[in-house]
Short mmCIF file of N, CA and C in Angstrom, two decimals:
data_model
loop_
_atom_site.label_atom_id
_atom_site.label_comp_id
_atom_site.label_asym_id
_atom_site.label_seq_id
_atom_site.Cartn_x
_atom_site.Cartn_y
_atom_site.Cartn_z
N MET A 1 -99.47 -25.65 -28.59
CA MET A 1 -98.46 -24.66 -28.88
C MET A 1 -97.10 -25.30 -29.13
N GLU A 2 -96.82 -26.33 -28.34
CA GLU A 2 -95.54 -27.03 -28.49
C GLU A 2 -95.45 -27.71 -29.86
N LYS A 3 -96.57 -28.26 -30.32
CA LYS A 3 -96.58 -28.90 -31.63
C LYS A 3 -96.31 -27.89 -32.74
N LEU A 4 -96.90 -26.71 -32.61
CA LEU A 4 -96.67 -25.66 -33.59
C LEU A 4 -95.20 -25.25 -33.60
N ARG A 5 -94.61 -25.15 -32.44
CA ARG A 5 -93.19 -24.78 -32.34
C ARG A 5 -92.31 -25.84 -33.01
N ARG A 6 -92.65 -27.13 -32.80
CA ARG A 6 -91.87 -28.20 -33.42
C ARG A 6 -92.02 -28.19 -34.94
N VAL A 7 -93.23 -27.93 -35.42
CA VAL A 7 -93.46 -27.89 -36.86
C VAL A 7 -92.70 -26.74 -37.50
N LEU A 8 -92.76 -25.58 -36.86
CA LEU A 8 -92.07 -24.41 -37.43
C LEU A 8 -90.56 -24.55 -37.37
N SER A 9 -90.05 -25.25 -36.38
CA SER A 9 -88.59 -25.43 -36.28
C SER A 9 -88.11 -26.62 -37.09
N GLY A 10 -89.04 -27.37 -37.71
CA GLY A 10 -88.66 -28.51 -38.54
C GLY A 10 -88.38 -29.77 -37.75
N GLN A 11 -88.84 -29.86 -36.51
CA GLN A 11 -88.57 -31.03 -35.68
C GLN A 11 -89.76 -31.97 -35.57
N ASP A 12 -90.80 -31.78 -36.33
CA ASP A 12 -92.00 -32.60 -36.20
C ASP A 12 -91.82 -33.90 -36.97
N ASP A 13 -91.74 -35.03 -36.23
CA ASP A 13 -91.56 -36.34 -36.84
C ASP A 13 -92.83 -36.84 -37.51
N GLU A 14 -93.99 -36.38 -37.06
CA GLU A 14 -95.24 -36.88 -37.61
C GLU A 14 -95.45 -36.43 -39.05
N GLU A 15 -94.85 -35.31 -39.42
CA GLU A 15 -95.04 -34.80 -40.77
C GLU A 15 -94.03 -35.36 -41.75
N GLN A 16 -93.00 -36.04 -41.25
CA GLN A 16 -92.03 -36.63 -42.14
C GLN A 16 -92.64 -37.85 -42.81
N GLY A 17 -92.17 -38.16 -43.99
CA GLY A 17 -92.62 -39.37 -44.64
C GLY A 17 -91.99 -40.59 -43.98
N LEU A 18 -92.51 -41.76 -44.30
CA LEU A 18 -92.01 -42.99 -43.72
C LEU A 18 -90.54 -43.21 -44.09
N THR A 19 -90.19 -42.95 -45.31
CA THR A 19 -88.81 -43.15 -45.74
C THR A 19 -87.86 -42.23 -44.98
N ALA A 20 -88.25 -40.97 -44.77
CA ALA A 20 -87.40 -40.04 -44.03
C ALA A 20 -87.24 -40.47 -42.58
N GLN A 21 -88.30 -40.96 -41.97
CA GLN A 21 -88.21 -41.43 -40.59
C GLN A 21 -87.29 -42.64 -40.50
N VAL A 22 -87.40 -43.55 -41.46
CA VAL A 22 -86.57 -44.75 -41.45
C VAL A 22 -85.11 -44.38 -41.67
N LEU A 23 -84.85 -43.46 -42.58
CA LEU A 23 -83.47 -43.06 -42.85
C LEU A 23 -82.83 -42.36 -41.66
N ASP A 24 -83.63 -41.64 -40.88
CA ASP A 24 -83.11 -40.98 -39.69
C ASP A 24 -82.85 -41.95 -38.54
N ALA A 25 -83.37 -43.17 -38.63
CA ALA A 25 -83.31 -44.11 -37.52
C ALA A 25 -81.91 -44.66 -37.26
N SER A 26 -81.08 -44.77 -38.28
CA SER A 26 -79.74 -45.31 -38.06
C SER A 26 -78.80 -44.82 -39.16
N SER A 27 -77.55 -45.22 -39.00
CA SER A 27 -76.56 -44.79 -39.98
C SER A 27 -76.48 -45.73 -41.18
N LEU A 28 -77.17 -46.85 -41.14
CA LEU A 28 -77.18 -47.76 -42.27
C LEU A 28 -78.05 -47.19 -43.39
N SER A 29 -77.71 -47.53 -44.61
CA SER A 29 -78.53 -47.07 -45.74
C SER A 29 -79.87 -47.80 -45.72
N PHE A 30 -80.83 -47.22 -46.41
CA PHE A 30 -82.17 -47.81 -46.45
C PHE A 30 -82.13 -49.21 -47.05
N ASN A 31 -81.38 -49.39 -48.13
CA ASN A 31 -81.29 -50.70 -48.78
C ASN A 31 -80.64 -51.74 -47.87
N THR A 32 -79.61 -51.33 -47.13
CA THR A 32 -78.95 -52.25 -46.20
C THR A 32 -79.90 -52.67 -45.10
N ARG A 33 -80.63 -51.70 -44.54
CA ARG A 33 -81.58 -52.03 -43.48
C ARG A 33 -82.69 -52.93 -43.99
N LEU A 34 -83.15 -52.68 -45.20
CA LEU A 34 -84.21 -53.50 -45.78
C LEU A 34 -83.72 -54.93 -46.02
N LYS A 35 -82.49 -55.06 -46.51
CA LYS A 35 -81.93 -56.40 -46.74
C LYS A 35 -81.79 -57.17 -45.43
N TRP A 36 -81.25 -56.53 -44.40
CA TRP A 36 -81.06 -57.22 -43.13
C TRP A 36 -82.38 -57.51 -42.44
N PHE A 37 -83.37 -56.65 -42.62
CA PHE A 37 -84.70 -56.95 -42.11
C PHE A 37 -85.22 -58.23 -42.75
N ALA A 38 -85.12 -58.32 -44.08
CA ALA A 38 -85.62 -59.50 -44.80
C ALA A 38 -84.85 -60.75 -44.40
N ILE A 39 -83.53 -60.65 -44.29
CA ILE A 39 -82.71 -61.81 -43.89
C ILE A 39 -83.10 -62.29 -42.51
N CYS A 40 -83.20 -61.37 -41.57
CA CYS A 40 -83.52 -61.72 -40.19
C CYS A 40 -84.94 -62.29 -40.09
N PHE A 41 -85.87 -61.70 -40.79
CA PHE A 41 -87.26 -62.16 -40.75
C PHE A 41 -87.39 -63.55 -41.36
N VAL A 42 -86.75 -63.76 -42.50
CA VAL A 42 -86.81 -65.07 -43.16
C VAL A 42 -86.12 -66.13 -42.30
N CYS A 43 -85.00 -65.79 -41.68
CA CYS A 43 -84.34 -66.73 -40.77
C CYS A 43 -85.25 -67.08 -39.60
N GLY A 44 -85.96 -66.11 -39.09
CA GLY A 44 -86.91 -66.37 -38.01
C GLY A 44 -87.99 -67.33 -38.43
N ILE A 45 -88.53 -67.14 -39.62
CA ILE A 45 -89.56 -68.03 -40.12
C ILE A 45 -89.00 -69.43 -40.33
N LEU A 46 -87.79 -69.51 -40.91
CA LEU A 46 -87.18 -70.82 -41.15
C LEU A 46 -86.87 -71.54 -39.84
N PHE A 47 -86.39 -70.82 -38.83
CA PHE A 47 -86.14 -71.43 -37.52
C PHE A 47 -87.43 -71.99 -36.93
N SER A 48 -88.51 -71.23 -37.04
CA SER A 48 -89.79 -71.68 -36.49
C SER A 48 -90.30 -72.92 -37.23
N ILE A 49 -90.17 -72.93 -38.54
CA ILE A 49 -90.59 -74.09 -39.33
C ILE A 49 -89.70 -75.30 -39.02
N LEU A 50 -88.40 -75.07 -38.94
CA LEU A 50 -87.47 -76.15 -38.61
C LEU A 50 -87.78 -76.72 -37.22
N GLY A 51 -88.06 -75.85 -36.27
CA GLY A 51 -88.42 -76.30 -34.94
C GLY A 51 -89.68 -77.14 -34.94
N THR A 52 -90.66 -76.74 -35.73
CA THR A 52 -91.90 -77.51 -35.84
C THR A 52 -91.62 -78.89 -36.44
N GLY A 53 -90.74 -78.95 -37.42
CA GLY A 53 -90.37 -80.24 -38.01
C GLY A 53 -89.62 -81.13 -37.03
N LEU A 54 -88.80 -80.53 -36.18
CA LEU A 54 -88.04 -81.30 -35.20
C LEU A 54 -88.90 -81.81 -34.06
N LEU A 55 -90.09 -81.29 -33.92
CA LEU A 55 -91.00 -81.70 -32.86
C LEU A 55 -91.31 -83.19 -32.94
N TRP A 56 -91.34 -83.74 -34.14
CA TRP A 56 -91.76 -85.12 -34.33
C TRP A 56 -90.62 -86.12 -34.15
N LEU A 57 -89.40 -85.66 -33.93
CA LEU A 57 -88.28 -86.56 -33.66
C LEU A 57 -88.30 -86.99 -32.20
N PRO A 58 -87.72 -88.13 -31.88
CA PRO A 58 -87.63 -88.53 -30.47
C PRO A 58 -86.80 -87.51 -29.69
N GLY A 59 -87.36 -87.02 -28.62
CA GLY A 59 -86.67 -86.01 -27.81
C GLY A 59 -86.60 -84.65 -28.49
N GLY A 60 -87.42 -84.46 -29.50
CA GLY A 60 -87.36 -83.23 -30.28
C GLY A 60 -88.04 -82.04 -29.64
N ILE A 61 -88.67 -82.25 -28.49
CA ILE A 61 -89.38 -81.14 -27.84
C ILE A 61 -88.42 -80.03 -27.44
N LYS A 62 -87.22 -80.40 -27.01
CA LYS A 62 -86.23 -79.38 -26.63
C LYS A 62 -85.81 -78.57 -27.85
N LEU A 63 -85.52 -79.28 -28.94
CA LEU A 63 -85.12 -78.58 -30.17
C LEU A 63 -86.26 -77.72 -30.70
N PHE A 64 -87.48 -78.27 -30.62
CA PHE A 64 -88.64 -77.49 -31.06
C PHE A 64 -88.76 -76.20 -30.27
N ALA A 65 -88.69 -76.29 -28.96
CA ALA A 65 -88.84 -75.09 -28.12
C ALA A 65 -87.75 -74.08 -28.40
N VAL A 66 -86.52 -74.55 -28.54
CA VAL A 66 -85.39 -73.64 -28.78
C VAL A 66 -85.50 -72.98 -30.15
N PHE A 67 -85.72 -73.77 -31.19
CA PHE A 67 -85.79 -73.21 -32.54
C PHE A 67 -87.02 -72.32 -32.73
N TYR A 68 -88.15 -72.73 -32.16
CA TYR A 68 -89.36 -71.93 -32.28
C TYR A 68 -89.19 -70.58 -31.57
N THR A 69 -88.61 -70.61 -30.38
CA THR A 69 -88.39 -69.37 -29.63
C THR A 69 -87.37 -68.48 -30.33
N PHE A 70 -86.26 -69.06 -30.78
CA PHE A 70 -85.27 -68.25 -31.49
C PHE A 70 -85.82 -67.71 -32.80
N GLY A 71 -86.68 -68.47 -33.44
CA GLY A 71 -87.32 -67.99 -34.66
C GLY A 71 -88.19 -66.77 -34.39
N ASN A 72 -88.96 -66.83 -33.32
CA ASN A 72 -89.80 -65.68 -32.97
C ASN A 72 -88.95 -64.49 -32.54
N LEU A 73 -87.87 -64.74 -31.82
CA LEU A 73 -86.97 -63.65 -31.43
C LEU A 73 -86.32 -63.01 -32.65
N ALA A 74 -85.91 -63.82 -33.61
CA ALA A 74 -85.30 -63.28 -34.83
C ALA A 74 -86.31 -62.46 -35.63
N ALA A 75 -87.54 -62.94 -35.73
CA ALA A 75 -88.57 -62.19 -36.44
C ALA A 75 -88.86 -60.87 -35.73
N LEU A 76 -88.89 -60.91 -34.41
CA LEU A 76 -89.12 -59.69 -33.64
C LEU A 76 -87.93 -58.73 -33.78
N ALA A 77 -86.73 -59.26 -33.75
CA ALA A 77 -85.53 -58.43 -33.87
C ALA A 77 -85.36 -57.85 -35.27
N SER A 78 -85.99 -58.46 -36.25
CA SER A 78 -85.82 -57.97 -37.63
C SER A 78 -86.32 -56.54 -37.78
N THR A 79 -87.33 -56.17 -37.01
CA THR A 79 -87.85 -54.81 -37.12
C THR A 79 -86.88 -53.77 -36.57
N CYS A 80 -85.91 -54.21 -35.79
CA CYS A 80 -84.88 -53.28 -35.31
C CYS A 80 -84.09 -52.69 -36.47
N PHE A 81 -83.97 -53.44 -37.56
CA PHE A 81 -83.26 -52.93 -38.72
C PHE A 81 -84.05 -51.84 -39.42
N LEU A 82 -85.37 -51.87 -39.32
CA LEU A 82 -86.17 -50.85 -39.97
C LEU A 82 -86.24 -49.57 -39.16
N MET A 83 -86.47 -49.68 -37.86
CA MET A 83 -86.67 -48.47 -37.05
C MET A 83 -85.56 -48.20 -36.06
N GLY A 84 -84.62 -49.09 -35.93
CA GLY A 84 -83.54 -48.91 -34.97
C GLY A 84 -83.89 -49.56 -33.63
N PRO A 85 -82.90 -50.07 -32.93
CA PRO A 85 -83.18 -50.80 -31.69
C PRO A 85 -83.78 -49.95 -30.57
N VAL A 86 -83.33 -48.72 -30.43
CA VAL A 86 -83.85 -47.87 -29.35
C VAL A 86 -85.31 -47.53 -29.60
N LYS A 87 -85.62 -47.15 -30.82
CA LYS A 87 -87.01 -46.82 -31.15
C LYS A 87 -87.91 -48.06 -31.04
N GLN A 88 -87.37 -49.21 -31.43
CA GLN A 88 -88.13 -50.46 -31.31
C GLN A 88 -88.45 -50.73 -29.85
N LEU A 89 -87.48 -50.60 -28.97
CA LEU A 89 -87.72 -50.84 -27.54
C LEU A 89 -88.71 -49.83 -26.96
N LYS A 90 -88.60 -48.58 -27.38
CA LYS A 90 -89.55 -47.57 -26.90
C LYS A 90 -90.97 -47.92 -27.33
N LYS A 91 -91.13 -48.35 -28.58
CA LYS A 91 -92.45 -48.71 -29.08
C LYS A 91 -92.98 -49.97 -28.39
N MET A 92 -92.09 -50.91 -28.10
CA MET A 92 -92.51 -52.14 -27.45
C MET A 92 -93.09 -51.88 -26.06
N PHE A 93 -92.53 -50.89 -25.36
CA PHE A 93 -92.95 -50.65 -23.99
C PHE A 93 -93.87 -49.44 -23.85
N GLU A 94 -94.50 -49.01 -24.96
CA GLU A 94 -95.56 -48.00 -24.86
C GLU A 94 -96.75 -48.63 -24.16
N THR A 95 -97.61 -47.80 -23.61
CA THR A 95 -98.72 -48.31 -22.80
C THR A 95 -99.66 -49.21 -23.60
N THR A 96 -99.80 -48.96 -24.90
CA THR A 96 -100.70 -49.79 -25.71
C THR A 96 -100.15 -51.19 -25.93
N ARG A 97 -98.83 -51.35 -25.85
CA ARG A 97 -98.20 -52.64 -26.11
C ARG A 97 -97.55 -53.26 -24.88
N LEU A 98 -97.58 -52.58 -23.77
CA LEU A 98 -96.83 -53.02 -22.60
C LEU A 98 -97.24 -54.41 -22.14
N LEU A 99 -98.51 -54.66 -21.96
CA LEU A 99 -98.96 -55.96 -21.48
C LEU A 99 -98.62 -57.07 -22.48
N ALA A 100 -98.86 -56.81 -23.77
CA ALA A 100 -98.55 -57.81 -24.80
C ALA A 100 -97.06 -58.10 -24.85
N THR A 101 -96.23 -57.06 -24.68
CA THR A 101 -94.79 -57.24 -24.70
C THR A 101 -94.33 -58.07 -23.52
N ILE A 102 -94.82 -57.77 -22.35
CA ILE A 102 -94.41 -58.51 -21.15
C ILE A 102 -94.84 -59.98 -21.25
N ILE A 103 -96.07 -60.22 -21.67
CA ILE A 103 -96.53 -61.60 -21.82
C ILE A 103 -95.72 -62.34 -22.87
N MET A 104 -95.41 -61.67 -23.97
CA MET A 104 -94.63 -62.29 -25.03
C MET A 104 -93.23 -62.66 -24.54
N LEU A 105 -92.56 -61.74 -23.85
CA LEU A 105 -91.22 -62.02 -23.35
C LEU A 105 -91.23 -63.12 -22.28
N LEU A 106 -92.25 -63.11 -21.43
CA LEU A 106 -92.37 -64.17 -20.42
C LEU A 106 -92.60 -65.53 -21.09
N CYS A 107 -93.38 -65.54 -22.15
CA CYS A 107 -93.60 -66.80 -22.87
C CYS A 107 -92.32 -67.32 -23.49
N PHE A 108 -91.48 -66.43 -24.01
CA PHE A 108 -90.18 -66.86 -24.53
C PHE A 108 -89.37 -67.54 -23.43
N ILE A 109 -89.29 -66.89 -22.29
CA ILE A 109 -88.50 -67.41 -21.17
C ILE A 109 -89.08 -68.72 -20.65
N PHE A 110 -90.39 -68.75 -20.43
CA PHE A 110 -91.03 -69.95 -19.88
C PHE A 110 -90.98 -71.13 -20.85
N THR A 111 -91.02 -70.87 -22.14
CA THR A 111 -90.90 -71.95 -23.11
C THR A 111 -89.55 -72.63 -22.98
N LEU A 112 -88.51 -71.83 -22.92
CA LEU A 112 -87.16 -72.39 -22.79
C LEU A 112 -86.98 -73.09 -21.45
N CYS A 113 -87.50 -72.50 -20.39
CA CYS A 113 -87.40 -73.12 -19.06
C CYS A 113 -88.13 -74.47 -19.03
N ALA A 114 -89.34 -74.51 -19.58
CA ALA A 114 -90.13 -75.75 -19.56
C ALA A 114 -89.45 -76.86 -20.34
N ALA A 115 -88.81 -76.51 -21.46
CA ALA A 115 -88.20 -77.54 -22.30
C ALA A 115 -86.80 -77.95 -21.81
N LEU A 116 -86.00 -76.98 -21.39
CA LEU A 116 -84.60 -77.28 -21.09
C LEU A 116 -84.33 -77.62 -19.63
N TRP A 117 -85.03 -76.98 -18.70
CA TRP A 117 -84.71 -77.18 -17.29
C TRP A 117 -85.78 -77.97 -16.55
N TRP A 118 -87.05 -77.68 -16.82
CA TRP A 118 -88.12 -78.36 -16.09
C TRP A 118 -88.47 -79.70 -16.73
N HIS A 119 -88.12 -79.89 -18.00
CA HIS A 119 -88.38 -81.12 -18.76
C HIS A 119 -89.87 -81.48 -18.77
N LYS A 120 -90.71 -80.48 -18.99
CA LYS A 120 -92.16 -80.67 -19.07
C LYS A 120 -92.59 -80.40 -20.52
N LYS A 121 -92.81 -81.47 -21.26
CA LYS A 121 -93.14 -81.34 -22.68
C LYS A 121 -94.45 -80.61 -22.90
N GLY A 122 -95.47 -80.99 -22.16
CA GLY A 122 -96.78 -80.36 -22.33
C GLY A 122 -96.75 -78.88 -22.03
N LEU A 123 -96.00 -78.52 -21.00
CA LEU A 123 -95.88 -77.11 -20.63
C LEU A 123 -95.12 -76.33 -21.70
N ALA A 124 -94.10 -76.96 -22.28
CA ALA A 124 -93.34 -76.30 -23.35
C ALA A 124 -94.24 -76.03 -24.56
N VAL A 125 -95.06 -77.01 -24.92
CA VAL A 125 -95.98 -76.83 -26.06
C VAL A 125 -97.01 -75.75 -25.73
N LEU A 126 -97.52 -75.76 -24.50
CA LEU A 126 -98.48 -74.74 -24.08
C LEU A 126 -97.87 -73.34 -24.18
N PHE A 127 -96.63 -73.20 -23.72
CA PHE A 127 -95.98 -71.89 -23.80
C PHE A 127 -95.67 -71.49 -25.25
N CYS A 128 -95.43 -72.45 -26.12
CA CYS A 128 -95.25 -72.13 -27.54
C CYS A 128 -96.55 -71.62 -28.14
N ILE A 129 -97.66 -72.22 -27.75
CA ILE A 129 -98.97 -71.74 -28.23
C ILE A 129 -99.21 -70.32 -27.70
N LEU A 130 -98.91 -70.12 -26.42
CA LEU A 130 -99.06 -68.78 -25.85
C LEU A 130 -98.10 -67.78 -26.50
N GLN A 131 -96.92 -68.25 -26.88
CA GLN A 131 -95.98 -67.41 -27.63
C GLN A 131 -96.61 -66.93 -28.93
N PHE A 132 -97.19 -67.87 -29.66
CA PHE A 132 -97.83 -67.53 -30.93
C PHE A 132 -98.95 -66.51 -30.72
N LEU A 133 -99.80 -66.77 -29.73
CA LEU A 133 -100.92 -65.87 -29.48
C LEU A 133 -100.45 -64.49 -29.02
N SER A 134 -99.44 -64.45 -28.16
CA SER A 134 -98.95 -63.15 -27.68
C SER A 134 -98.23 -62.39 -28.79
N MET A 135 -97.50 -63.09 -29.65
CA MET A 135 -96.86 -62.42 -30.79
C MET A 135 -97.91 -61.87 -31.75
N THR A 136 -98.99 -62.62 -31.95
CA THR A 136 -100.07 -62.14 -32.81
C THR A 136 -100.72 -60.90 -32.21
N TRP A 137 -101.01 -60.95 -30.92
CA TRP A 137 -101.64 -59.81 -30.24
C TRP A 137 -100.71 -58.60 -30.27
N TYR A 138 -99.42 -58.82 -30.05
CA TYR A 138 -98.43 -57.74 -30.11
C TYR A 138 -98.38 -57.14 -31.52
N SER A 139 -98.36 -57.98 -32.53
CA SER A 139 -98.30 -57.50 -33.91
C SER A 139 -99.55 -56.72 -34.30
N LEU A 140 -100.70 -57.15 -33.79
CA LEU A 140 -101.94 -56.45 -34.09
C LEU A 140 -101.95 -55.04 -33.50
N SER A 141 -101.14 -54.80 -32.48
CA SER A 141 -101.12 -53.47 -31.86
C SER A 141 -100.56 -52.41 -32.80
N TYR A 142 -99.85 -52.82 -33.83
CA TYR A 142 -99.30 -51.87 -34.79
C TYR A 142 -100.30 -51.50 -35.88
N ILE A 143 -101.40 -52.22 -35.97
CA ILE A 143 -102.43 -51.95 -36.97
C ILE A 143 -103.58 -51.24 -36.27
N PRO A 144 -103.92 -50.03 -36.71
CA PRO A 144 -105.00 -49.29 -36.03
C PRO A 144 -106.31 -50.07 -36.02
N TYR A 145 -106.91 -50.16 -34.86
CA TYR A 145 -108.21 -50.79 -34.62
C TYR A 145 -108.23 -52.29 -34.88
N ALA A 146 -107.10 -52.92 -35.11
CA ALA A 146 -107.08 -54.36 -35.39
C ALA A 146 -107.46 -55.17 -34.16
N ARG A 147 -106.97 -54.75 -33.00
CA ARG A 147 -107.33 -55.47 -31.78
C ARG A 147 -108.83 -55.38 -31.50
N ASP A 148 -109.38 -54.20 -31.71
CA ASP A 148 -110.82 -54.02 -31.51
C ASP A 148 -111.62 -54.92 -32.45
N ALA A 149 -111.16 -55.03 -33.69
CA ALA A 149 -111.86 -55.88 -34.66
C ALA A 149 -111.78 -57.34 -34.25
N VAL A 150 -110.63 -57.79 -33.76
CA VAL A 150 -110.48 -59.19 -33.33
C VAL A 150 -111.36 -59.45 -32.11
N ILE A 151 -111.40 -58.52 -31.18
CA ILE A 151 -112.25 -58.69 -30.00
C ILE A 151 -113.72 -58.78 -30.40
N LYS A 152 -114.15 -57.92 -31.32
CA LYS A 152 -115.54 -57.95 -31.77
C LYS A 152 -115.87 -59.25 -32.50
N CYS A 153 -114.93 -59.72 -33.32
CA CYS A 153 -115.16 -60.99 -34.03
C CYS A 153 -115.27 -62.16 -33.05
N CYS A 154 -114.36 -62.20 -32.10
CA CYS A 154 -114.39 -63.29 -31.11
C CYS A 154 -115.63 -63.23 -30.24
N SER A 155 -116.03 -62.04 -29.85
CA SER A 155 -117.23 -61.92 -29.01
C SER A 155 -118.49 -62.28 -29.79
N SER A 156 -118.54 -61.97 -31.06
CA SER A 156 -119.71 -62.33 -31.86
C SER A 156 -119.75 -63.84 -32.11
N VAL A 157 -118.60 -64.47 -32.26
CA VAL A 157 -118.56 -65.92 -32.44
C VAL A 157 -118.96 -66.64 -31.16
N LEU A 158 -118.51 -66.13 -30.03
CA LEU A 158 -118.81 -66.77 -28.75
C LEU A 158 -120.24 -66.54 -28.28
N SER A 159 -120.89 -65.49 -28.77
CA SER A 159 -122.26 -65.23 -28.32
C SER A 159 -123.31 -65.81 -29.25
#
């Protein structure tokens, strides 16, 4: 009944098109949000690639961990331009993404701690790998049934 009331009063977000939902998300124009999304996402990718290149320099593990983590944070933050920061945070902490979000954020923190304060190179690399895996798992949560498909593929390969 509540859904019917929302539809009749024009408050139903599910019936809006994607463009209308995005335009309602912030005061920035759609083109501006799209440009900043692309800039932020590309910067994130470049930071991650630069960090990977710095890994091979002497003492480059610290730079690798910092650039790789900031690259992932920038890529994650880029979606705030599309849906708005509040909506992004709400979606991140929904029950379907809660565990993936917490693990991903902990991996960001532990990567920086391992490289900058604990000075454990192997641990920093391990947390970067876990960062990649947790970001992948988090991203798959936005695609319907993608996690189920990955689980089925992995279980069939392992059996």
